[in-house]
XYZ file of N, CA and C in Angstrom:
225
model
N 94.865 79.390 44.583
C 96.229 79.099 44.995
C 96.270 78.577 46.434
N 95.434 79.016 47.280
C 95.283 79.069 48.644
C 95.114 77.188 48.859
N 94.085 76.398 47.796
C 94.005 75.345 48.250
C 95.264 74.339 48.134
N 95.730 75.005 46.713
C 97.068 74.670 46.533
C 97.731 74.135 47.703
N 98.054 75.244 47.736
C 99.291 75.143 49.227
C 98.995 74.751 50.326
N 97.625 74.807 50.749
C 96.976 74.112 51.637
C 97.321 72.046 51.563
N 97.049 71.800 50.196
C 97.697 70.574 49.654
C 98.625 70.151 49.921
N 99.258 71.121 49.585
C 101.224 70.993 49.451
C 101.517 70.274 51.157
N 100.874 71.547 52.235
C 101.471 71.234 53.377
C 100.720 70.459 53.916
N 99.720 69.312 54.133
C 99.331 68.358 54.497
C 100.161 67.358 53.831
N 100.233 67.253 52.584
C 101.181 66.103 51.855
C 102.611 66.271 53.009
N 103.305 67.497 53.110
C 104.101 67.525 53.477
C 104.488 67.236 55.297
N 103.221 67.289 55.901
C 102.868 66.750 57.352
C 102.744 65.415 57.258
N 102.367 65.105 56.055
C 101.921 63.424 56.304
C 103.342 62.594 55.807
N 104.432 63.292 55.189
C 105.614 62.687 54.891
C 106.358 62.732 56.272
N 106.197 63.772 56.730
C 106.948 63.609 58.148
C 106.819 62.769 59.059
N 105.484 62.661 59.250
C 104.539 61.510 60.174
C 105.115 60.102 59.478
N 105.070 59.852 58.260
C 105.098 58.729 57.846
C 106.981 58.198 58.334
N 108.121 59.524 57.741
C 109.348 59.654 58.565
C 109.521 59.726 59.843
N 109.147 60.369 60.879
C 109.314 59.819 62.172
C 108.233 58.790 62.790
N 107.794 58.094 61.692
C 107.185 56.890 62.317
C 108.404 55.531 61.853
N 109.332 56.181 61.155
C 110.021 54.857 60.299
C 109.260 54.413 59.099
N 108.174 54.654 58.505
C 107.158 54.512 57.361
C 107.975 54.776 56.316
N 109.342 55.077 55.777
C 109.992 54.894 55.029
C 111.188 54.592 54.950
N 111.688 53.498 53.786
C 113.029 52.768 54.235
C 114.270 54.062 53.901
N 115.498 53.263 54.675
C 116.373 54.007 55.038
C 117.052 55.472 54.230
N 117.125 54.767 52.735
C 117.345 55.631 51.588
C 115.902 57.030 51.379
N 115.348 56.175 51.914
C 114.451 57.443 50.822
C 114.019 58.356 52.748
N 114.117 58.077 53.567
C 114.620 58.911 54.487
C 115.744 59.718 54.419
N 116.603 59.642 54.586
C 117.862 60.113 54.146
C 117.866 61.075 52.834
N 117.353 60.904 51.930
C 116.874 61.801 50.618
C 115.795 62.924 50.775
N 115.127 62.594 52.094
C 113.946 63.406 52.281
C 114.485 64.209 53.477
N 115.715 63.662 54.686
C 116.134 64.566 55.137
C 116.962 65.572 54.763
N 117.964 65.024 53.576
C 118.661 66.155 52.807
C 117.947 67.223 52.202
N 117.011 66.709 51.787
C 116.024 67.651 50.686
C 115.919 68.633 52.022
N 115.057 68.275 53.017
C 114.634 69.538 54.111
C 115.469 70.345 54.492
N 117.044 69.581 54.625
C 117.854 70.301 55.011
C 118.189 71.545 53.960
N 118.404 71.247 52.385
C 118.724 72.145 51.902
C 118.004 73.134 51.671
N 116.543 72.564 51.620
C 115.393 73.875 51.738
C 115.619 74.811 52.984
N 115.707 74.079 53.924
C 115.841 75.044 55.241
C 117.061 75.942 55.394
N 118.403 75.279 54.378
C 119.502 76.498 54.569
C 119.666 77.146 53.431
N 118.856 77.127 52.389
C 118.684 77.947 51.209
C 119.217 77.691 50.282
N 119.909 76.195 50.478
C 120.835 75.632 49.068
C 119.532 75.037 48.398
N 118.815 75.489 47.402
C 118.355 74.400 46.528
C 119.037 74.528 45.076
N 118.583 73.015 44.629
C 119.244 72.901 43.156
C 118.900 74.196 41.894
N 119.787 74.600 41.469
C 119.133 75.789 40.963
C 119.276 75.020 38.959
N 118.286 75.568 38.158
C 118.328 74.458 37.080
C 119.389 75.233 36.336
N 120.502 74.732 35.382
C 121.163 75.325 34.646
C 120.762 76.345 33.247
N 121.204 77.332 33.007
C 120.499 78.312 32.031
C 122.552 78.532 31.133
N 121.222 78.678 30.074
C 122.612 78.965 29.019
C 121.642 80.300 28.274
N 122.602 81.006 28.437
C 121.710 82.716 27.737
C 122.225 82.118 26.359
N 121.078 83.143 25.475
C 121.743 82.628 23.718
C 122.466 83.719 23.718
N 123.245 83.826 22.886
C 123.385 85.243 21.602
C 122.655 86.088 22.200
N 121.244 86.465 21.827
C 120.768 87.490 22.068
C 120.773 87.974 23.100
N 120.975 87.245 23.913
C 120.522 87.700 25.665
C 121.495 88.360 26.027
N 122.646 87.315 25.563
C 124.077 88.332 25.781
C 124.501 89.695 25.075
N 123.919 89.683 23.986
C 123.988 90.927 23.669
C 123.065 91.992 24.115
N 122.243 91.751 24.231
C 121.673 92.657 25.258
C 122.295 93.224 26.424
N 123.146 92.487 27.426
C 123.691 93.280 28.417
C 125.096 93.660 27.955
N 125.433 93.580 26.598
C 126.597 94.296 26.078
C 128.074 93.090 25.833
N 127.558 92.019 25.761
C 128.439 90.846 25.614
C 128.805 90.430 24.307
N 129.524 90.882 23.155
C 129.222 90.308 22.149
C 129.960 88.571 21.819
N 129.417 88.174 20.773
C 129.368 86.860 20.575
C 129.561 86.299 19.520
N 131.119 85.809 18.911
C 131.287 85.157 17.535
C 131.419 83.810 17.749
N 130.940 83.561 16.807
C 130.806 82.301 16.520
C 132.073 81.785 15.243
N 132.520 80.537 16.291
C 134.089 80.092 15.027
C 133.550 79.154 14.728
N 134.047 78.749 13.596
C 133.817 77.234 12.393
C 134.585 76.406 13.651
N 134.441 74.955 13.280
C 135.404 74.038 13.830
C 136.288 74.383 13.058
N 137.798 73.847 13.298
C 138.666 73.365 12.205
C 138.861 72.622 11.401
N 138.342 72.568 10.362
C 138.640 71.651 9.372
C 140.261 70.470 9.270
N 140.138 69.487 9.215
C 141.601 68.698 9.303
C 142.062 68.613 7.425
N 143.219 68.817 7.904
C 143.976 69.026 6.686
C 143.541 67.377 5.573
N 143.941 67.887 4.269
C 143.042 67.214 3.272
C 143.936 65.833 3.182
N 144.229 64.851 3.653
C 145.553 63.825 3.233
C 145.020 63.101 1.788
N 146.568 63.391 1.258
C 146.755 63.124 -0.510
C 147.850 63.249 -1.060
């Protein structure tokens, strides 16, 4: 794991270097300063989760399930 991350943060020294050298155009600066920013104040994107049925019932949620409505028969 150790080299891992060792990886991670050279990649991540050499993006900076390459950003305060101007080594990347304006947009993808700007995308790479937001990104730092939100890492650094603890907003990151968090991925969306949908519990099933079961999950919810587990913490005591129960869960029916309705038909659509059928549209009336024209005749």
């Amino acid at each position: 794991m150790l080299p891992r991350l060792q990886a991670q943060e050279k990649l991540a020294a050499i993006d900076v270097a390459l950003l305060a050298s101007g080594g990347f155009g304006q947009r993808d600066a700007q995308a790479m300063l937001g990104g730092l920013r939100r890492q650094a104040n603890g907003v990151e994107h968090m991925p969306k989760v949908r519990a099933s049925s079961a999950q919810l019932g587990m913490i005591g949620i129960g869960v029916r399930i309705v038909p659509p409505p059928q549209e009336a028969a024209n005749g």
